[in-house]
mmCIF file of C-alpha atoms in Angstrom:
data_model
loop_
_atom_site.group_PDB
_atom_site.id
_atom_site.type_symbol
_atom_site.label_atom_id
_atom_site.label_comp_id
_atom_site.label_asym_id
_atom_site.label_seq_id
_atom_site.Cartn_x
_atom_site.Cartn_y
_atom_site.Cartn_z
ATOM 1 C CA MET Z 1 0.000 0.000 0.000
ATOM 2 C CA ILE Z 2 2.716 2.508 0.879
ATOM 3 C CA GLY Z 3 4.491 1.676 -2.376
ATOM 4 C CA THR Z 4 1.295 2.508 -4.277
ATOM 5 C CA VAL Z 5 0.937 5.840 -2.475
ATOM 6 C CA LEU Z 6 4.589 6.725 -3.096
ATOM 7 C CA ARG Z 7 4.287 5.785 -6.784
ATOM 8 C CA ARG Z 8 1.140 7.913 -7.060
ATOM 9 C CA LEU Z 9 3.012 10.853 -5.541
ATOM 10 C CA GLY Z 10 5.963 10.251 -7.878
ATOM 11 C CA LEU Z 11 8.350 9.628 -4.980
ATOM 12 C CA TYR Z 12 8.912 5.861 -5.077
ATOM 13 C CA GLN Z 13 12.189 5.788 -7.052
ATOM 14 C CA LYS Z 14 13.661 8.764 -5.229
ATOM 15 C CA LEU Z 15 12.907 7.276 -1.799
ATOM 16 C CA GLN Z 16 14.008 3.817 -2.910
ATOM 17 C CA ALA Z 17 17.470 5.284 -3.509
ATOM 18 C CA HIS Z 18 17.461 6.500 0.089
ATOM 19 C CA PHE Z 19 15.919 3.323 1.593
ATOM 20 C CA VAL Z 20 18.943 2.229 3.622
ATOM 21 C CA GLU Z 21 19.718 5.766 4.702
ATOM 22 C CA ALA Z 22 16.113 6.451 5.685
ATOM 23 C CA LEU Z 23 15.625 3.284 7.711
ATOM 24 C CA VAL Z 24 19.064 2.630 9.131
ATOM 25 C CA ILE Z 25 21.123 5.800 9.160
ATOM 26 C CA PRO Z 26 20.039 8.522 11.596
ATOM 27 C CA SER Z 27 20.218 11.233 8.944
ATOM 28 C CA PHE Z 28 16.544 10.578 8.182
ATOM 29 C CA THR Z 29 15.724 11.880 11.636
ATOM 30 C CA ARG Z 30 18.001 14.897 11.226
ATOM 31 C CA GLY Z 31 15.886 17.957 11.802
ATOM 32 C CA GLN Z 32 13.176 16.097 13.694
ATOM 33 C CA ILE Z 33 12.495 16.122 17.410
ATOM 34 C CA GLY Z 34 13.381 13.171 19.618
ATOM 35 C CA VAL Z 35 11.525 11.491 22.469
ATOM 36 C CA ALA Z 36 12.572 13.938 25.221
ATOM 37 C CA GLU Z 37 11.558 16.896 23.083
ATOM 38 C CA ALA Z 38 8.264 15.252 22.095
ATOM 39 C CA ARG Z 39 7.321 14.729 25.748
ATOM 40 C CA LEU Z 40 7.912 18.375 26.627
ATOM 41 C CA LEU Z 41 6.129 19.629 23.499
ATOM 42 C CA GLY Z 42 3.093 17.454 24.222
ATOM 43 C CA ARG Z 43 2.917 18.657 27.834
ATOM 44 C CA LEU Z 44 3.229 22.302 26.791
ATOM 45 C CA VAL Z 45 0.263 21.870 24.437
ATOM 46 C CA ARG Z 46 -1.839 20.049 27.048
ATOM 47 C CA ASP Z 47 -1.108 22.806 29.600
ATOM 48 C CA LEU Z 48 -2.271 25.659 27.346
ATOM 49 C CA THR Z 49 -5.008 27.796 28.862
ATOM 50 C CA SER Z 50 -5.788 29.713 25.665
ATOM 51 C CA ALA Z 51 -8.029 28.208 23.003
ATOM 52 C CA GLY Z 52 -6.230 30.238 20.340
ATOM 53 C CA PRO Z 53 -4.491 28.534 17.435
ATOM 54 C CA ILE Z 54 -1.174 26.730 17.698
ATOM 55 C CA VAL Z 55 1.308 27.996 15.103
ATOM 56 C CA GLU Z 56 4.272 25.899 13.974
ATOM 57 C CA ILE Z 57 7.005 27.553 11.924
ATOM 58 C CA GLY Z 58 8.824 24.731 10.102
ATOM 59 C CA THR Z 59 7.034 21.462 9.289
ATOM 60 C CA LEU Z 60 9.719 19.211 7.731
ATOM 61 C CA PHE Z 61 7.936 15.798 7.578
ATOM 62 C CA GLY Z 62 5.304 16.569 10.226
ATOM 63 C CA ARG Z 63 6.550 14.700 13.312
ATOM 64 C CA SER Z 64 6.189 17.689 15.624
ATOM 65 C CA THR Z 65 3.017 18.708 13.767
ATOM 66 C CA ARG Z 66 1.417 15.393 14.727
ATOM 67 C CA ILE Z 67 2.445 15.876 18.364
ATOM 68 C CA LEU Z 68 0.830 19.315 18.350
ATOM 69 C CA CYS Z 69 -2.379 17.938 16.826
ATOM 70 C CA GLU Z 70 -2.546 14.886 19.111
ATOM 71 C CA ASN Z 71 -2.233 17.019 22.233
ATOM 72 C CA ALA Z 72 -4.370 20.018 21.234
ATOM 73 C CA ARG Z 73 -7.809 20.323 22.772
ATOM 74 C CA PRO Z 74 -10.752 19.371 20.550
ATOM 75 C CA GLY Z 75 -11.497 22.180 18.128
ATOM 76 C CA GLN Z 76 -8.150 23.917 18.642
ATOM 77 C CA GLN Z 77 -6.628 24.796 15.274
ATOM 78 C CA VAL Z 78 -3.017 23.904 14.422
ATOM 79 C CA ILE Z 79 -1.385 25.876 11.604
ATOM 80 C CA THR Z 80 1.977 24.741 10.243
ATOM 81 C CA VAL Z 81 4.006 26.868 7.838
ATOM 82 C CA ASP Z 82 6.968 25.766 5.711
ATOM 83 C CA ARG Z 83 8.562 26.733 2.394
ATOM 84 C CA PHE Z 84 9.711 23.111 1.999
ATOM 85 C CA SER Z 85 13.113 24.360 0.903
ATOM 86 C CA TRP Z 86 15.236 21.892 2.960
ATOM 87 C CA ASN Z 87 15.020 18.220 3.882
ATOM 88 C CA PRO Z 88 17.651 15.581 4.715
ATOM 89 C CA LEU Z 89 16.641 13.330 1.802
ATOM 90 C CA GLY Z 90 17.401 15.814 -0.963
ATOM 91 C CA LEU Z 91 13.785 15.883 -2.198
ATOM 92 C CA THR Z 92 12.707 18.793 -4.365
ATOM 93 C CA PRO Z 93 10.407 21.310 -2.653
ATOM 94 C CA GLU Z 94 7.457 19.881 -4.596
ATOM 95 C CA GLU Z 95 8.283 16.272 -3.627
ATOM 96 C CA HIS Z 96 8.892 17.287 -0.034
ATOM 97 C CA HIS Z 97 5.573 19.133 0.161
ATOM 98 C CA ARG Z 98 3.633 16.242 -1.425
ATOM 99 C CA LEU Z 99 5.177 13.677 0.937
ATOM 100 C CA THR Z 100 4.498 15.783 4.028
ATOM 101 C CA ALA Z 101 0.967 16.667 2.900
ATOM 102 C CA SER Z 102 0.295 12.965 2.350
ATOM 103 C CA ALA Z 103 1.648 12.062 5.801
ATOM 104 C CA LEU Z 104 -0.608 14.700 7.375
ATOM 105 C CA ALA Z 105 -3.643 14.129 5.120
ATOM 106 C CA GLU Z 106 -5.831 12.512 7.785
ATOM 107 C CA VAL Z 107 -5.420 15.266 10.345
ATOM 108 C CA THR Z 108 -5.733 17.941 7.630
ATOM 109 C CA ALA Z 109 -8.958 16.354 6.372
ATOM 110 C CA SER Z 110 -10.345 16.382 9.924
ATOM 111 C CA GLY Z 111 -10.089 20.183 9.945
ATOM 112 C CA ALA Z 112 -7.706 20.245 12.918
ATOM 113 C CA LEU Z 113 -4.675 21.189 10.792
ATOM 114 C CA THR Z 114 -3.913 23.804 8.182
ATOM 115 C CA LEU Z 115 -0.719 23.069 6.223
ATOM 116 C CA LEU Z 116 0.643 26.146 4.465
ATOM 117 C CA LYS Z 117 3.373 26.077 1.820
ATOM 118 C CA GLN Z 118 4.434 29.643 2.423
ATOM 119 C CA ASP Z 119 7.354 31.809 3.467
ATOM 120 C CA LYS Z 120 7.069 32.703 7.147
ATOM 121 C CA GLU Z 121 7.466 36.432 6.469
ATOM 122 C CA ALA Z 122 4.399 36.371 4.211
ATOM 123 C CA PHE Z 123 2.551 34.405 6.889
ATOM 124 C CA PHE Z 124 3.582 36.874 9.610
ATOM 125 C CA ALA Z 125 2.496 39.857 7.484
ATOM 126 C CA ALA Z 126 -0.914 38.331 6.767
ATOM 127 C CA TRP Z 127 -1.628 37.096 10.310
ATOM 128 C CA ASP Z 128 -5.012 38.176 11.656
ATOM 129 C CA GLY Z 129 -5.860 35.194 13.844
ATOM 130 C CA GLY Z 130 -5.570 36.900 17.216
ATOM 131 C CA PRO Z 131 -3.124 35.808 19.924
ATOM 132 C CA PRO Z 132 -1.888 32.254 19.313
ATOM 133 C CA ALA Z 133 -1.997 29.817 22.206
ATOM 134 C CA MET Z 134 1.481 28.664 21.164
ATOM 135 C CA VAL Z 135 4.178 29.448 18.643
ATOM 136 C CA PHE Z 136 6.597 26.570 18.045
ATOM 137 C CA THR Z 137 9.585 27.515 15.898
ATOM 138 C CA ASP Z 138 11.730 24.904 14.171
ATOM 139 C CA ALA Z 139 12.678 26.277 10.752
ATOM 140 C CA ASP Z 140 15.507 28.757 10.255
ATOM 141 C CA HIS Z 141 18.014 28.144 13.064
ATOM 142 C CA SER Z 142 20.146 31.196 12.328
ATOM 143 C CA TYR Z 143 20.311 33.920 14.954
ATOM 144 C CA GLU Z 144 18.292 36.256 12.748
ATOM 145 C CA GLY Z 145 15.695 33.596 11.926
ATOM 146 C CA VAL Z 146 15.039 32.522 15.519
ATOM 147 C CA LYS Z 147 15.070 36.117 16.762
ATOM 148 C CA ARG Z 148 12.499 37.071 14.117
ATOM 149 C CA ASP Z 149 10.228 34.159 15.090
ATOM 150 C CA ILE Z 150 10.384 35.088 18.777
ATOM 151 C CA GLU Z 151 9.777 38.772 18.069
ATOM 152 C CA TRP Z 152 6.714 37.916 15.978
ATOM 153 C CA ALA Z 153 5.377 35.496 18.611
ATOM 154 C CA ARG Z 154 5.696 38.145 21.304
ATOM 155 C CA SER Z 155 4.196 40.868 19.092
ATOM 156 C CA VAL Z 156 1.018 38.825 18.537
ATOM 157 C CA GLY Z 157 0.698 37.866 22.211
ATOM 158 C CA ALA Z 158 1.442 34.132 22.102
ATOM 159 C CA GLU Z 159 0.786 32.405 25.428
ATOM 160 C CA VAL Z 160 3.686 29.956 24.935
ATOM 161 C CA ILE Z 161 6.813 30.484 22.815
ATOM 162 C CA CYS Z 162 9.018 27.474 22.267
ATOM 163 C CA GLY Z 163 11.228 25.843 19.668
ATOM 164 C CA ASP Z 164 13.793 23.204 18.866
ATOM 165 C CA ASP Z 165 17.547 22.966 18.405
ATOM 166 C CA TYR Z 166 18.911 24.788 21.425
ATOM 167 C CA SER Z 167 22.229 22.985 20.974
ATOM 168 C CA ALA Z 168 25.886 23.495 20.121
ATOM 169 C CA GLY Z 169 25.109 22.591 16.501
ATOM 170 C CA CYS Z 170 22.811 25.614 16.250
ATOM 171 C CA PRO Z 171 24.651 28.526 17.902
ATOM 172 C CA GLY Z 172 22.251 31.035 16.343
ATOM 173 C CA THR Z 173 19.347 29.443 18.199
ATOM 174 C CA ILE Z 174 21.235 29.616 21.492
ATOM 175 C CA GLN Z 175 22.186 33.260 20.936
ATOM 176 C CA ALA Z 176 18.659 34.370 20.044
ATOM 177 C CA VAL Z 177 16.957 32.400 22.834
ATOM 178 C CA ASP Z 178 19.474 33.689 25.395
ATOM 179 C CA GLU Z 179 18.824 37.280 24.281
ATOM 180 C CA PHE Z 180 15.192 36.775 25.292
ATOM 181 C CA GLY Z 181 16.126 35.564 28.780
ATOM 182 C CA GLY Z 182 17.142 32.000 27.961
ATOM 183 C CA PRO Z 183 15.088 28.855 28.379
ATOM 184 C CA VAL Z 184 12.735 28.665 31.335
ATOM 185 C CA GLU Z 185 12.315 25.007 30.336
ATOM 186 C CA LEU Z 186 14.692 22.817 28.351
ATOM 187 C CA SER Z 187 14.382 19.129 27.499
ATOM 188 C CA GLY Z 188 16.944 17.758 25.091
ATOM 189 C CA ARG Z 189 17.090 20.543 22.515
ATOM 190 C CA LEU Z 190 13.510 21.769 22.961
ATOM 191 C CA TRP Z 191 13.230 25.123 24.730
ATOM 192 C CA ARG Z 192 10.531 27.389 26.103
ATOM 193 C CA ILE Z 193 11.070 31.026 26.964
ATOM 194 C CA ALA Z 194 8.960 33.443 28.983
ATOM 195 C CA ALA Z 195 6.239 34.763 26.688
ATOM 196 C CA GLY Z 196 6.617 38.395 27.511
#
């Protein structure tokens, strides 16, 4: 069945070339959150007091997106935004978007998730959804990118601001997060800062 879906999406041969890497070599998980991070992210969502939307900046293959959706309260909207310009498998942006959209199709069809193929700056400029319950940032890990995400989250009154990759491999993330007071919670690489 999965082979049929991948063939239909035009991804079978490309993924077949990466089969061993994807299933055996940890590079497939590069850019995705681990167990410790998933536990903290799930708890942060369950502890939200606001019914506002949950905004994720950076979708990759949707692992963290699923965690957000699984832990959100019934009726709470999750919005995930990605340009689909990078992935560890070397997929084109179109292939990457199709694969991720397929992986998230069930939750998207339920109405709980909106998947946007969009630049975050365009998303920020168009935002009119009121204060988000949470902003989770896991896209551009440069100092400027993380700082911009945090500034936007604070400017729109997010209840919780958190993200991934607070680690030596992402010094820009560390610098930006520390400029906003540093993590008030940290599990693995997943951080939360004070919202305001």
